[in-house]
mmCIF file of C-alpha atoms and ligand atoms in Angstrom:
data_model
loop_
_atom_site.group_PDB
_atom_site.id
_atom_site.type_symbol
_atom_site.label_atom_id
_atom_site.label_comp_id
_atom_site.label_asym_id
_atom_site.label_seq_id
_atom_site.Cartn_x
_atom_site.Cartn_y
_atom_site.Cartn_z
ATOM 1 C CA UNK A 21 96.593 117.008 59.781
ATOM 2 C CA UNK A 22 95.609 115.270 63.070
ATOM 3 C CA UNK A 23 97.511 112.426 62.356
ATOM 4 C CA UNK A 24 100.656 114.427 61.732
ATOM 5 C CA UNK A 25 100.162 115.951 65.269
ATOM 6 C CA UNK A 26 99.664 112.747 67.051
ATOM 7 C CA UNK A 27 102.539 111.212 65.458
ATOM 8 C CA UNK A 28 104.680 114.234 66.726
ATOM 9 C CA UNK A 29 103.185 113.774 70.117
ATOM 10 C CA UNK A 30 104.094 110.043 70.239
ATOM 11 C CA UNK A 31 107.492 110.657 68.987
ATOM 12 C CA UNK A 32 107.874 113.189 71.796
ATOM 13 C CA UNK A 33 106.664 110.576 74.185
ATOM 14 C CA UNK A 34 108.862 107.995 73.037
ATOM 15 C CA UNK A 35 111.827 110.361 73.210
ATOM 16 C CA UNK A 36 110.819 111.078 76.749
ATOM 17 C CA UNK A 37 110.790 107.255 77.540
ATOM 18 C CA UNK A 38 113.952 106.703 75.982
ATOM 19 C CA UNK A 39 115.559 109.587 77.793
ATOM 20 C CA UNK A 40 115.301 107.586 81.317
ATOM 21 C CA UNK A 41 116.970 104.708 79.636
ATOM 22 C CA UNK A 42 119.566 106.654 78.083
ATOM 23 C CA UNK A 43 120.417 108.548 81.173
ATOM 24 C CA UNK A 44 120.694 105.207 83.143
ATOM 25 C CA UNK A 45 122.964 103.715 80.411
ATOM 26 C CA UNK A 46 125.092 106.790 80.795
ATOM 27 C CA UNK A 47 125.322 107.173 84.559
ATOM 28 C CA UNK A 48 125.594 103.138 85.180
ATOM 29 C CA UNK A 49 128.209 101.928 82.942
ATOM 30 C CA UNK A 50 127.468 98.239 84.062
ATOM 31 C CA UNK A 51 123.879 98.691 82.522
ATOM 32 C CA UNK A 52 125.283 100.284 79.279
ATOM 33 C CA UNK A 53 124.788 97.333 77.275
ATOM 34 C CA UNK A 54 121.132 96.248 78.313
ATOM 35 C CA UNK A 55 118.038 96.794 76.427
ATOM 36 C CA UNK A 56 115.345 98.860 78.098
ATOM 37 C CA UNK A 57 113.303 95.605 78.775
ATOM 38 C CA UNK A 58 116.489 94.259 80.488
ATOM 39 C CA UNK A 59 116.768 97.540 82.360
ATOM 40 C CA UNK A 60 113.329 97.215 83.827
ATOM 41 C CA UNK A 61 114.189 93.636 84.752
ATOM 42 C CA UNK A 62 117.308 94.839 86.579
ATOM 43 C CA UNK A 63 115.298 97.405 88.668
ATOM 44 C CA UNK A 64 112.710 94.864 89.076
ATOM 45 C CA UNK A 65 109.929 97.157 87.884
ATOM 46 C CA UNK A 66 107.270 96.338 85.149
ATOM 47 C CA UNK A 67 106.641 99.968 83.639
ATOM 48 C CA UNK A 68 108.333 103.110 82.941
ATOM 49 C CA UNK A 69 106.571 105.065 85.624
ATOM 50 C CA UNK A 70 107.644 102.709 88.349
ATOM 51 C CA UNK A 71 111.236 103.030 86.994
ATOM 52 C CA UNK A 72 110.762 106.666 87.076
ATOM 53 C CA UNK A 73 109.634 106.323 90.737
ATOM 54 C CA UNK A 74 112.555 104.236 91.459
ATOM 55 C CA UNK A 75 114.861 106.738 89.856
ATOM 56 C CA UNK A 76 113.293 109.515 92.007
ATOM 57 C CA UNK A 77 113.952 107.409 94.977
ATOM 58 C CA UNK A 78 117.622 106.797 94.345
ATOM 59 C CA UNK A 79 118.158 110.528 93.703
ATOM 60 C CA UNK A 80 116.722 111.277 97.085
ATOM 61 C CA UNK A 81 118.741 108.534 98.684
ATOM 62 C CA UNK A 82 121.703 110.085 97.174
ATOM 63 C CA UNK A 83 120.831 113.555 98.187
ATOM 64 C CA UNK A 84 120.490 112.388 101.780
ATOM 65 C CA UNK A 85 124.075 110.676 101.379
ATOM 66 C CA UNK A 86 125.444 113.895 100.373
ATOM 67 C CA UNK A 87 124.023 115.668 103.499
ATOM 68 C CA UNK A 88 125.371 113.072 105.712
ATOM 69 C CA UNK A 89 128.679 113.347 103.924
ATOM 70 C CA UNK A 90 128.761 116.911 104.609
ATOM 71 C CA UNK A 91 128.015 116.420 108.413
ATOM 72 C CA UNK A 92 130.604 113.878 108.627
ATOM 73 C CA UNK A 93 133.014 116.333 107.181
ATOM 74 C CA UNK A 94 132.356 118.780 109.578
ATOM 75 C CA UNK A 95 132.627 116.262 112.502
ATOM 76 C CA UNK A 96 136.041 115.054 111.229
ATOM 77 C CA UNK A 97 137.096 118.475 110.709
ATOM 78 C CA UNK A 98 138.724 117.233 107.761
ATOM 79 C CA UNK A 99 138.401 117.262 103.748
ATOM 80 C CA UNK A 100 139.367 115.433 100.933
ATOM 81 C CA UNK A 101 141.575 117.776 98.919
ATOM 82 C CA UNK A 102 144.290 116.299 97.330
ATOM 83 C CA UNK A 103 147.626 117.396 96.076
ATOM 84 C CA UNK A 104 149.213 116.859 92.726
ATOM 85 C CA UNK A 105 150.422 113.465 93.570
ATOM 86 C CA UNK A 106 146.889 112.260 94.868
ATOM 87 C CA UNK A 107 147.881 112.403 98.383
ATOM 88 C CA UNK A 108 145.474 114.259 100.910
ATOM 89 C CA UNK A 109 146.482 117.435 102.025
ATOM 90 C CA UNK A 110 147.273 118.302 105.234
ATOM 91 C CA UNK A 111 144.474 120.643 106.853
ATOM 92 C CA UNK A 112 145.358 123.458 109.074
ATOM 93 C CA UNK A 113 142.255 124.310 111.208
ATOM 94 C CA UNK A 114 143.444 127.806 111.875
ATOM 95 C CA UNK A 115 145.152 130.355 109.817
ATOM 96 C CA UNK A 116 147.872 131.010 112.565
ATOM 97 C CA UNK A 117 148.990 127.402 112.404
ATOM 98 C CA UNK A 118 149.107 127.564 108.675
ATOM 99 C CA UNK A 119 151.084 130.937 108.957
ATOM 100 C CA UNK A 120 153.608 129.103 111.293
ATOM 101 C CA UNK A 121 154.058 126.343 109.148
ATOM 102 C CA UNK A 122 155.002 128.708 106.312
ATOM 103 C CA UNK A 123 157.479 130.629 108.427
ATOM 104 C CA UNK A 124 158.798 127.115 109.360
ATOM 105 C CA UNK A 125 159.267 125.851 105.823
ATOM 106 C CA UNK A 126 160.918 128.963 104.700
ATOM 107 C CA UNK A 127 163.347 129.212 107.744
ATOM 108 C CA UNK A 128 164.413 125.398 107.497
ATOM 109 C CA UNK A 129 163.992 124.517 103.955
ATOM 110 C CA UNK A 130 163.868 127.863 101.983
ATOM 111 C CA UNK A 131 160.779 126.516 100.651
ATOM 112 C CA UNK A 132 157.981 129.285 99.959
ATOM 113 C CA UNK A 133 154.616 128.300 100.691
ATOM 114 C CA UNK A 134 151.119 130.183 100.717
ATOM 115 C CA UNK A 135 148.079 129.520 102.266
ATOM 116 C CA UNK A 136 144.621 129.457 100.866
ATOM 117 C CA UNK A 137 141.248 128.602 102.302
ATOM 118 C CA UNK A 138 140.032 124.994 101.785
ATOM 119 C CA UNK A 139 137.199 125.047 99.187
ATOM 120 C CA UNK A 140 135.138 122.824 101.521
ATOM 121 C CA UNK A 141 135.545 125.436 104.317
ATOM 122 C CA UNK A 142 137.216 123.120 106.585
ATOM 123 C CA UNK A 143 140.269 125.250 107.192
ATOM 124 C CA UNK A 144 143.593 126.184 105.364
ATOM 125 C CA UNK A 145 145.811 124.542 103.029
ATOM 126 C CA UNK A 146 149.259 125.342 101.976
ATOM 127 C CA UNK A 147 150.710 125.433 98.353
ATOM 128 C CA UNK A 148 154.041 125.841 97.023
ATOM 129 C CA UNK A 149 154.452 129.430 95.609
HETATM 130 ZN ZN1 ZN B 14 140.432 120.833 101.720
#
């Protein structure tokens, strides 16, 4: 009966180990064909715990990057919103400016636009109604 129990825990442990490799193969498609051993070699680590530490490190670096990226966005006063054609959308820092453009488009081109807040909170965008 103890054997059954320990087998279960070994299985669970193995699954836990596999999980890291599965995650890596899924996230990094260029590693998807590698065996567990090759993945360890790739990261230049010798054990699973080293690999896990390495992954934690990567996660931390990525988090920092995202933070820096947010700062950059603030500095640029810009965003990466795109329109349906994949072009960057024009950003209006002030609502009045956006409203002026709506008026202008209607008066000159009979194009009806509406404004909406940028999801990154950088300003306002216009969309066709
Ligand atoms: Zn935006």
